[in-house]
Short mmCIF file of C-alpha atoms in Angstrom, two decimals:
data_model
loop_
_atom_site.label_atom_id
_atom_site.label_comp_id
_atom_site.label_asym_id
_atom_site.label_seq_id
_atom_site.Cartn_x
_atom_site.Cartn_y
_atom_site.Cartn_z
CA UNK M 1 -64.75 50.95 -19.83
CA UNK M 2 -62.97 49.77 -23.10
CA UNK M 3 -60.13 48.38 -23.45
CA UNK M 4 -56.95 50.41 -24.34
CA UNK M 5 -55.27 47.43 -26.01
CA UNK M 6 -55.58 44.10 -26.83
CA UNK M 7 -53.96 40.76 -27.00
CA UNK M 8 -53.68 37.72 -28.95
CA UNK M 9 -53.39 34.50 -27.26
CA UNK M 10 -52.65 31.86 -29.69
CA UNK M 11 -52.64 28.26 -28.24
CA UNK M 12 -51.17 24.76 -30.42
CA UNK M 13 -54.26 23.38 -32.01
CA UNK M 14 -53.30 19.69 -30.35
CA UNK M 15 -53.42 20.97 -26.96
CA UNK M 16 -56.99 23.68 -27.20
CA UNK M 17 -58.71 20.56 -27.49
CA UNK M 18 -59.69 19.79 -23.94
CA UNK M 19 -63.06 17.60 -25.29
CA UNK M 20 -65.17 17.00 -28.63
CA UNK M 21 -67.06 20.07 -27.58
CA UNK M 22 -64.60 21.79 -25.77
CA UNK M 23 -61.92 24.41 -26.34
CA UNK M 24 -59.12 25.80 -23.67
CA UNK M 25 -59.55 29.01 -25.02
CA UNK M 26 -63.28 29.71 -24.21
CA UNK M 27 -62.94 29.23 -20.75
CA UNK M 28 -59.95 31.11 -19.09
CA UNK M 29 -59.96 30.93 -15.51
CA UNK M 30 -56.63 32.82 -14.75
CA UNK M 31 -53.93 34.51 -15.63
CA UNK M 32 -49.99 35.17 -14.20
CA UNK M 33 -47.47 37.32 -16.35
CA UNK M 34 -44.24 36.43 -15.57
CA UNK M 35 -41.71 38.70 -17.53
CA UNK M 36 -42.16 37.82 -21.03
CA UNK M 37 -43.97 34.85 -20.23
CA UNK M 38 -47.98 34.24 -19.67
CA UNK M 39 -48.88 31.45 -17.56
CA UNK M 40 -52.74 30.62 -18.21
CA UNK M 41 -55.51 27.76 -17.22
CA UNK M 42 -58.34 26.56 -18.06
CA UNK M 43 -60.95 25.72 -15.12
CA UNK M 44 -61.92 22.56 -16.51
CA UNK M 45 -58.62 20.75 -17.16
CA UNK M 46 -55.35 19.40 -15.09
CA UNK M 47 -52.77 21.36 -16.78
CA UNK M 48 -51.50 25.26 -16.85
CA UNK M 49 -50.31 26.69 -20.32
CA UNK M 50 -47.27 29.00 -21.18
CA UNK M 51 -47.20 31.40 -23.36
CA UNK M 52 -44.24 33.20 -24.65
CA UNK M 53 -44.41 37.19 -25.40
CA UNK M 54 -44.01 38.26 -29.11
CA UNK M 55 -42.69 41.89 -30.29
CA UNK M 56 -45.53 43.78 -30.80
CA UNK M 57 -46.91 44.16 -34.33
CA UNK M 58 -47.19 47.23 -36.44
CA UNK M 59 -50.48 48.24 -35.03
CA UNK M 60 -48.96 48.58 -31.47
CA UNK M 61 -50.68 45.59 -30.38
CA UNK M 62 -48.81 42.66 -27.79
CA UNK M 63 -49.10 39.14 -29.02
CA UNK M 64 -48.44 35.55 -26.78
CA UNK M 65 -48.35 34.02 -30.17
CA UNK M 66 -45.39 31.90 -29.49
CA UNK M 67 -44.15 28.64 -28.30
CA UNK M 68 -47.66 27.53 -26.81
CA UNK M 69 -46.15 24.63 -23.86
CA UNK M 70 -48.56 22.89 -21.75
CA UNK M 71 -47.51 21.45 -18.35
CA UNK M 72 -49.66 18.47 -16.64
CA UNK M 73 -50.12 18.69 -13.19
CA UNK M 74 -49.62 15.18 -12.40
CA UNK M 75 -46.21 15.29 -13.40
CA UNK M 76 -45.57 17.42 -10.44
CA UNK M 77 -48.14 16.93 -8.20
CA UNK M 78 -49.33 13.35 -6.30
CA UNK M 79 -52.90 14.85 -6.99
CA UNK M 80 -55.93 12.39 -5.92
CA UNK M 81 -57.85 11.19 -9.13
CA UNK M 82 -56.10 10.44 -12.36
CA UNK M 83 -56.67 13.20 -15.44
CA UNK M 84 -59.25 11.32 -16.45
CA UNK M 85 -62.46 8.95 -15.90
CA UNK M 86 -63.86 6.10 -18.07
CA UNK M 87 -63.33 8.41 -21.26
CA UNK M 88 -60.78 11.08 -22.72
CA UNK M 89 -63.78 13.60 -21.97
CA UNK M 90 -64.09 12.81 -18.59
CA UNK M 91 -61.91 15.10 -17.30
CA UNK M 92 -61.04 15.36 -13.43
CA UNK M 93 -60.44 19.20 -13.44
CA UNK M 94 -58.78 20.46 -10.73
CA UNK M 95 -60.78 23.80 -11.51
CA UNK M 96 -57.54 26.08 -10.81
CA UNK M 97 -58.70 29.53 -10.20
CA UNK M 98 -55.74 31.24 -8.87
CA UNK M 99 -52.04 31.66 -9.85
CA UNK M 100 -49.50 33.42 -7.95
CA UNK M 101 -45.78 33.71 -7.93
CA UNK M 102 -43.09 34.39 -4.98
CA UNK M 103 -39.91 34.31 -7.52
CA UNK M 104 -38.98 30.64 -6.06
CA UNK M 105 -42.68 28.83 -6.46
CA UNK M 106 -45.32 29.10 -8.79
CA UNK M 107 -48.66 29.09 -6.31
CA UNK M 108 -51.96 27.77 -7.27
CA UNK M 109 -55.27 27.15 -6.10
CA UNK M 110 -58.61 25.02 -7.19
CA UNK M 111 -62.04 26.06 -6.17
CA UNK M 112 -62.20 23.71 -3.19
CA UNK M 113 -66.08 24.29 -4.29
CA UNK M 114 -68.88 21.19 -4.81
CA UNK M 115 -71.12 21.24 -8.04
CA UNK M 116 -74.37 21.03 -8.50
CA UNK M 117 -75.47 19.33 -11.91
CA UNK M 118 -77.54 21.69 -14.54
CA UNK M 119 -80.47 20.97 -16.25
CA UNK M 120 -80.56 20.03 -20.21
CA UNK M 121 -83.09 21.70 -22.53
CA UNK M 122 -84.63 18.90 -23.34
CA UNK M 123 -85.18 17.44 -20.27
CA UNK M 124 -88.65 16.87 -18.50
CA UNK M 125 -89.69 18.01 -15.19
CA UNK M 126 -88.88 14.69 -13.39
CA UNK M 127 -85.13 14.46 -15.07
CA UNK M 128 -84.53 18.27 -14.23
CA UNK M 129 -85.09 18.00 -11.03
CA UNK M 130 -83.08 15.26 -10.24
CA UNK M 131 -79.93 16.73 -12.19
CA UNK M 132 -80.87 19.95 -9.76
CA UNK M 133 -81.01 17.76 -6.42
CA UNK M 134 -77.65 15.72 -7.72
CA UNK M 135 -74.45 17.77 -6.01
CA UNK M 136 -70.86 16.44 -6.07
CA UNK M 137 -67.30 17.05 -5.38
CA UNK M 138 -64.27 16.85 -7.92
CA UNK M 139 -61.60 15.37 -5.66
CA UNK M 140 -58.90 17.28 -7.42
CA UNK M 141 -60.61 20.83 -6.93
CA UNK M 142 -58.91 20.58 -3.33
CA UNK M 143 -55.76 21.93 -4.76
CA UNK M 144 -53.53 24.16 -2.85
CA UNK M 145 -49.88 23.87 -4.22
CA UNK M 146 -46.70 25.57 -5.43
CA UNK M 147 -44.30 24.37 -7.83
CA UNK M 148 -40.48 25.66 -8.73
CA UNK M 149 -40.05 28.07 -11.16
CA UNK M 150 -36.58 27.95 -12.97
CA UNK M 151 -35.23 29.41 -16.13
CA UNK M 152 -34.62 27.74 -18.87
CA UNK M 153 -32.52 28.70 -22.30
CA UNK M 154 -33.87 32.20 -21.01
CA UNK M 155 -37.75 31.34 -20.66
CA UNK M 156 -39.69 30.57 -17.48
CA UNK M 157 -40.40 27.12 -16.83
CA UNK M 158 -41.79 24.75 -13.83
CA UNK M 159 -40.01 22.05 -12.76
CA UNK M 160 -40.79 19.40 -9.71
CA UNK M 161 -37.46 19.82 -7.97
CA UNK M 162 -34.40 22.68 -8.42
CA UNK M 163 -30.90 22.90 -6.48
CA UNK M 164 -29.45 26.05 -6.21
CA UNK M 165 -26.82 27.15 -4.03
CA UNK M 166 -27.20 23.45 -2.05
CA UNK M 167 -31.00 24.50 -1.42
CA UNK M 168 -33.81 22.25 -3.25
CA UNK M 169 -37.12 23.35 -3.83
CA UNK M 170 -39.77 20.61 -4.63
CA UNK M 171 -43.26 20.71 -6.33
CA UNK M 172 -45.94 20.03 -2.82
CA UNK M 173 -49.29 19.96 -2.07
CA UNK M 174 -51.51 20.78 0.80
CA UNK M 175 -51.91 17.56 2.57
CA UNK M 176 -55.28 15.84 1.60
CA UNK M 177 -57.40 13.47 -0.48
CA UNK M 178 -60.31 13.20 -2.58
CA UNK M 179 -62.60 14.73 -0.30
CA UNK M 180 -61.08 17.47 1.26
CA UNK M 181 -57.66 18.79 2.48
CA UNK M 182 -56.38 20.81 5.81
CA UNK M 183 -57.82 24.23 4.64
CA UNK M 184 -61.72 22.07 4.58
CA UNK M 185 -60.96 20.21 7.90
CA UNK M 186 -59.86 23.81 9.55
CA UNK M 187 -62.89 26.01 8.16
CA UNK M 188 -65.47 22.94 8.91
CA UNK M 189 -65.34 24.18 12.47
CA UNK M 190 -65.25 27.68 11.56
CA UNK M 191 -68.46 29.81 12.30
CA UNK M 192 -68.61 32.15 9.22
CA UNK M 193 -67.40 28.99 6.62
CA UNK M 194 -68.69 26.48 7.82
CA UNK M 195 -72.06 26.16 7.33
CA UNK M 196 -71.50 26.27 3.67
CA UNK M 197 -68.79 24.01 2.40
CA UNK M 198 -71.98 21.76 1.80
CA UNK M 199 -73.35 24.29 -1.13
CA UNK M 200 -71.96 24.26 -4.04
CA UNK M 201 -69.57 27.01 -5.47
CA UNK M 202 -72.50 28.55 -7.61
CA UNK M 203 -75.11 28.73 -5.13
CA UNK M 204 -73.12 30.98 -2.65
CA UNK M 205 -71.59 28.12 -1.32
CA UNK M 206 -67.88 28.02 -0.62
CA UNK M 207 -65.66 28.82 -3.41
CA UNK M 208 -62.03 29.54 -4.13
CA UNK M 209 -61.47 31.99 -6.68
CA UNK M 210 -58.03 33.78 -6.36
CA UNK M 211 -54.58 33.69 -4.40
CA UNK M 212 -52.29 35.98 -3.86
CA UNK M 213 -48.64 36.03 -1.85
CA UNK M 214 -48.24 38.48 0.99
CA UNK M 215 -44.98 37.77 2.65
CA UNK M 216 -44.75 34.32 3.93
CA UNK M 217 -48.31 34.23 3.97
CA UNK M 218 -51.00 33.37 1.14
CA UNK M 219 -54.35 35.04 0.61
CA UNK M 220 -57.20 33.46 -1.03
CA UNK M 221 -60.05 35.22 -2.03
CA UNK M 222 -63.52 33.91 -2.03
CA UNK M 223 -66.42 33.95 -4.46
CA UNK M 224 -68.55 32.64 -2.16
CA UNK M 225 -69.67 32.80 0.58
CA UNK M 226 -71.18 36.10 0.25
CA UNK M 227 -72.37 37.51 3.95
CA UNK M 228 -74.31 40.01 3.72
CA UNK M 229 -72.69 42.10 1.00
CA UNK M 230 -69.45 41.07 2.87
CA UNK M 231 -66.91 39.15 0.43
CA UNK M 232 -64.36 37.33 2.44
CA UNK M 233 -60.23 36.61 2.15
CA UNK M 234 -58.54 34.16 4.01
CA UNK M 235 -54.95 34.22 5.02
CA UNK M 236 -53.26 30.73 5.79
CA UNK M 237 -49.28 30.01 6.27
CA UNK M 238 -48.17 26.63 4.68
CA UNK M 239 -45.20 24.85 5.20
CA UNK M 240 -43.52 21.32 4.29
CA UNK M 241 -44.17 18.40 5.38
CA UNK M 242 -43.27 15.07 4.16
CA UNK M 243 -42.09 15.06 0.08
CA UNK M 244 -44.52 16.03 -1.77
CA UNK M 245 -46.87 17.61 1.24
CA UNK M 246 -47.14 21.13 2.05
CA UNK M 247 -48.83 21.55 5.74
CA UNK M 248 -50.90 24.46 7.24
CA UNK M 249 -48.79 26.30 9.88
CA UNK M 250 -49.86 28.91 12.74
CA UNK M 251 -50.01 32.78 11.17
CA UNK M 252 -48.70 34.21 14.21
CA UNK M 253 -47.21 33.87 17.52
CA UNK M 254 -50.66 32.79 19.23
CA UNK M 255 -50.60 30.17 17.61
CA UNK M 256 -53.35 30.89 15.01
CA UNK M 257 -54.19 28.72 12.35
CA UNK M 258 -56.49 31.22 9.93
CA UNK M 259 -56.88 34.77 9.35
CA UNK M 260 -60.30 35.84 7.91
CA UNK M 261 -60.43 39.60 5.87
CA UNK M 262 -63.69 40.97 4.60
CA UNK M 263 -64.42 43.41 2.34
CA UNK M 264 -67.90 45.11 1.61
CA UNK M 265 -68.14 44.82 -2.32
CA UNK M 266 -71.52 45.76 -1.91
CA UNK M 267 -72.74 42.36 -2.68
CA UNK M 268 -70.40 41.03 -5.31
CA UNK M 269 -68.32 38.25 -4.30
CA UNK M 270 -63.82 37.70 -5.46
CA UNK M 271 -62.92 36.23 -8.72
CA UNK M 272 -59.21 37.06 -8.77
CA UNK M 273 -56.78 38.85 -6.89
CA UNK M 274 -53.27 40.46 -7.73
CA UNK M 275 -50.49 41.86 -6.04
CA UNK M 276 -49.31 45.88 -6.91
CA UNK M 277 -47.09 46.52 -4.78
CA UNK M 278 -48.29 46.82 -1.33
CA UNK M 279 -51.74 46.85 -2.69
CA UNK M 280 -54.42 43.93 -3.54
CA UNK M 281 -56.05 44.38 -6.75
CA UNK M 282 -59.58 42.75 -6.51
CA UNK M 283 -61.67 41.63 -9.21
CA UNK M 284 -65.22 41.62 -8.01
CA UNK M 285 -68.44 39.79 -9.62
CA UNK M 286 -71.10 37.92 -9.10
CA UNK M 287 -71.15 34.88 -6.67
CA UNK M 288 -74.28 33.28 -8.48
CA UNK M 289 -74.33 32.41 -12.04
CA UNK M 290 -75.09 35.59 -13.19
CA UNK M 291 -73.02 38.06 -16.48
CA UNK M 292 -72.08 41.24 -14.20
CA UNK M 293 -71.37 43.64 -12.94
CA UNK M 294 -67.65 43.27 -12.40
CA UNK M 295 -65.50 45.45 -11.11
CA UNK M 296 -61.65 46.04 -10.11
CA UNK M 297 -60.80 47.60 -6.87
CA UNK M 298 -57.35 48.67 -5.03
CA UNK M 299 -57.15 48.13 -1.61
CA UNK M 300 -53.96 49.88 -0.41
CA UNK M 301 -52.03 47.96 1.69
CA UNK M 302 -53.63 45.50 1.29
CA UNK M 303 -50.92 42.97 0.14
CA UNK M 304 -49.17 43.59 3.79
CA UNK M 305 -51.88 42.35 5.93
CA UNK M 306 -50.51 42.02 9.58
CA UNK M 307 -53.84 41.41 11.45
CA UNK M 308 -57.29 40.55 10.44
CA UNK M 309 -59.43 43.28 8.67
CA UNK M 310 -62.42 44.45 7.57
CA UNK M 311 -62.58 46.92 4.99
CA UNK M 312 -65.78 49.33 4.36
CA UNK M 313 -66.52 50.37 0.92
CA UNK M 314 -65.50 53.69 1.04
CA UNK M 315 -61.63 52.69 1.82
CA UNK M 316 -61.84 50.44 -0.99
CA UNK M 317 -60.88 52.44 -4.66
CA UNK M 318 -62.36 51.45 -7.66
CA UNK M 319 -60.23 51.53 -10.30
CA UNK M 320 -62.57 49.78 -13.75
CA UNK M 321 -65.92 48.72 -14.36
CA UNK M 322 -65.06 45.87 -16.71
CA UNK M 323 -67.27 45.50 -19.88
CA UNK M 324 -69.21 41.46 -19.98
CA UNK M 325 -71.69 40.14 -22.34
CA UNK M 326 -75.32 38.04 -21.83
CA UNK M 327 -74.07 34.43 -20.92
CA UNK M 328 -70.46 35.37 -22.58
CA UNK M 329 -67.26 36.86 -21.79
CA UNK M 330 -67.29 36.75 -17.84
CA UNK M 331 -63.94 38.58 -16.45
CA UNK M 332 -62.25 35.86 -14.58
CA UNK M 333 -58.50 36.53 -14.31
CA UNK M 334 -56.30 39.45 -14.47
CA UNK M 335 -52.29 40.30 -14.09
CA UNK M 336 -50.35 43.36 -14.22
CA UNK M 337 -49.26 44.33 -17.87
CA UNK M 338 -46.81 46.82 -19.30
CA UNK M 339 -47.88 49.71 -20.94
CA UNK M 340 -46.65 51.69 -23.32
CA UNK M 341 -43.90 53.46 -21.28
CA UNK M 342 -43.04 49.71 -19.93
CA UNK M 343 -43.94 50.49 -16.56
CA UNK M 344 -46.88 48.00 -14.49
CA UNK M 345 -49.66 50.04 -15.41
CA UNK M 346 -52.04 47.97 -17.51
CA UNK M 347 -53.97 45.26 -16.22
CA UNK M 348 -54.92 42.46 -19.03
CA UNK M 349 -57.92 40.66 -18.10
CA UNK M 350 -58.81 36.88 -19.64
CA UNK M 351 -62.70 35.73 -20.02
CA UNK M 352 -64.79 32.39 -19.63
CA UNK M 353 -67.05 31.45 -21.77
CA UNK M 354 -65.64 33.75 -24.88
CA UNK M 355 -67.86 35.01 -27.34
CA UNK M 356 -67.40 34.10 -30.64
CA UNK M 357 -66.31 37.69 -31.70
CA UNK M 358 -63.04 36.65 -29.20
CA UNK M 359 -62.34 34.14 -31.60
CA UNK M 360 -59.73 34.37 -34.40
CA UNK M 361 -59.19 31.29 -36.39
CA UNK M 362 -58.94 27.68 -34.63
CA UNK M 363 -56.58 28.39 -31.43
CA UNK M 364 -56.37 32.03 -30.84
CA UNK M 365 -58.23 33.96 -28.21
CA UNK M 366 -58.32 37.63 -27.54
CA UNK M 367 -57.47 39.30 -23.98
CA UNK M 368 -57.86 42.81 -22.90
CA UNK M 369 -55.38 45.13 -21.76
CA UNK M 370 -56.98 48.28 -19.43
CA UNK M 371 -55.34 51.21 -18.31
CA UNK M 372 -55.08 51.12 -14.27
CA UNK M 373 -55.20 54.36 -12.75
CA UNK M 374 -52.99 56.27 -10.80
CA UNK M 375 -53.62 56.12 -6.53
CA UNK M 376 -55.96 59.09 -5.29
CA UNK M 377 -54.68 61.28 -2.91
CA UNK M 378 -56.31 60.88 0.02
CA UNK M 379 -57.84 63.57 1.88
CA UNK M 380 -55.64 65.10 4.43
CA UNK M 381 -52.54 63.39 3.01
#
């Protein structure tokens, strides 16, 4: 399907820098409109980026070409490894895959996946296979947090702590460390997850790739593990803790720590998730490091979970088959986007690894707007 519009995401040279050989605009991992703001990250930093919606241009086209703000997540979060190693380009990402937003708290999630070291071309037999049998774990991918939104001379911003009404909301994370949180301790035991928080993300291992707010509740979507065609969501309940700490709390009156939802995307694993209304919007591709297919899905109701589920193919509705190129331009986030009546019915989608023809000048990136169609009638309705 092509796109219906498009839109240019212009970032501050300074900050698109993440390395010598790295840009934040090639690799997208999310995205979270906010009214006429566009919160963004890239999967291999510590920080999320805010855009600030322009009028559109003569063309008809919408533009975040304005006021390009970065916010580091150590200045809200007690995360556990500094932003960086030895080096500037050593980078402890906390791989954020998932924004969400509850009108108080800006949600967001890391991977929580391990990593298994690639191959260079010019390595020999002996030195490939040792990067191939080398897996580790980036301490600050186990990132489950929420942080204030407040406004600010009219613009969305984040702050660590906001009183209002002689209620504060702080910035907390899910209690943890380097090598794991609550959510890893919990699904260790667990007989569908926990075989495979050993394997890395990219191998069909475990992997955190969207998060979405459902009440009091959160639901995280998984690109991995796959089970048998069956991708999975998980529904947790956090509360605070001590300052700073967010805690994992029972999700009903039983006393139940973890709800598990699958859904049979014939094979294709979650790599974001949004809220429309009382529906989840699902953006389904591969689990392995492969270009496609990738595909959007509604499941109604589905943002109102009140048990655990598991939802055939045929009750799911597809809504786009999302266009992706060889080794470029992977869908990986999406958020609801006004059309051209102003009403929620285009869905922008943001890309890692861009392809060149994304690219306009030194900073700027270009996003896709889709048209999302209307629900079917179901038969019998």
């Amino acid at each position: 399907m092509h796109p219906s519009n498009i839109v240019l995401l212009e970032f501050h040279p300074e900050h698109d820098n993440l390395t010598r050989d790295k840009e934040l605009r090639d690799g997208l991992s999310v995205a979270l409109r906010m009214g006429k703001t566009l919160w963004l990250a890239n999967d291999e930093s510590v920080s999320i980026e805010r855009l600030t919606l322009a009028d559109k241009d003569s063309s008809g086209k919408s533009s975040f070409t304005r006021d390009h703000k970065q916010f580091a997540l150590h200045d809200f979060l007690d995360l556990p490894l500094p932003p960086h190693g030895e080096t500037e380009d050593d980078i402890n990402e906390a791989d954020i895959e998932g924004l969400a937003c509850d009108d108080k708290y800006m949600w967001l999630v890391g991977s929580h996946s391990l990593r298994r070291k690639q191959p260079k071309p010019d390595d020999g037999a002996k030195k490939a296979h040792k990067r191939l049998c080398s897996v580790g774990a980036d301490g600050n991918r186990y990132l489950l947090a929420r942080i204030p939104v407040a406004t600010e001379n009219g613009e969305t911003t984040l702050a660590k702590e906001v009183e209002h009404k002689g209620k504060r909301r702080s910035a907390a994370l899910l209690r943890g460390d380097e090598h794991g949180n609550e959510l890893t301790a919990l699904l260790k035991e667990d007989e569908h997850f926990g075989p495979f928080l050993s394997i890395p993300g990219k191998d069909n291992g475990f992997d955190i790739e969207g998060i979405a707010v459902a009440g009091k509740h959160l639901l995280l979507g998984l690109r991995g593990p796959v089970l048998r065609g069956w991708a999975a969501i998980l529904e947790v309940a956090v509360v605070d803790d001590e300052p700073g700490k967010l805690r994992l709390a029972p999700v009903d009156g039983e006393g139940q720590m973890l709800r598990k939802h699958f859904v049979d995307l014939h094979g294709l694993g979650i790599r974001d998730l949004c809220v429309q209304g009382k529906d989840l919007l699902i953006l389904a591709g591969p689990t392995m490091d492969l270009d496609g297919p990738v595909h959007v899905y509604r499941w109604a109701g589905g943002a109102q979970p009140d048990k655990e589920t598991v939802m055939p193919h045929e009750r799911l509705e597809r809504l786009l088959s999302l266009p992706y190129g060889e080794g470029v331009d992977h869908p990986e986030g999406m958020t609801l986007f006004p059309g051209p009546e102003g009403a929620e019915d285009g869905l922008m989608v943001v890309y890692d690894s861009a392809s060149p023809s994304r690219q306009i000048g030194d900073s700027i990136i270009v996003a896709d707007v889709f048209p999302l169609p209307r629900h079917r009638k179901r038969k019998g309705a």
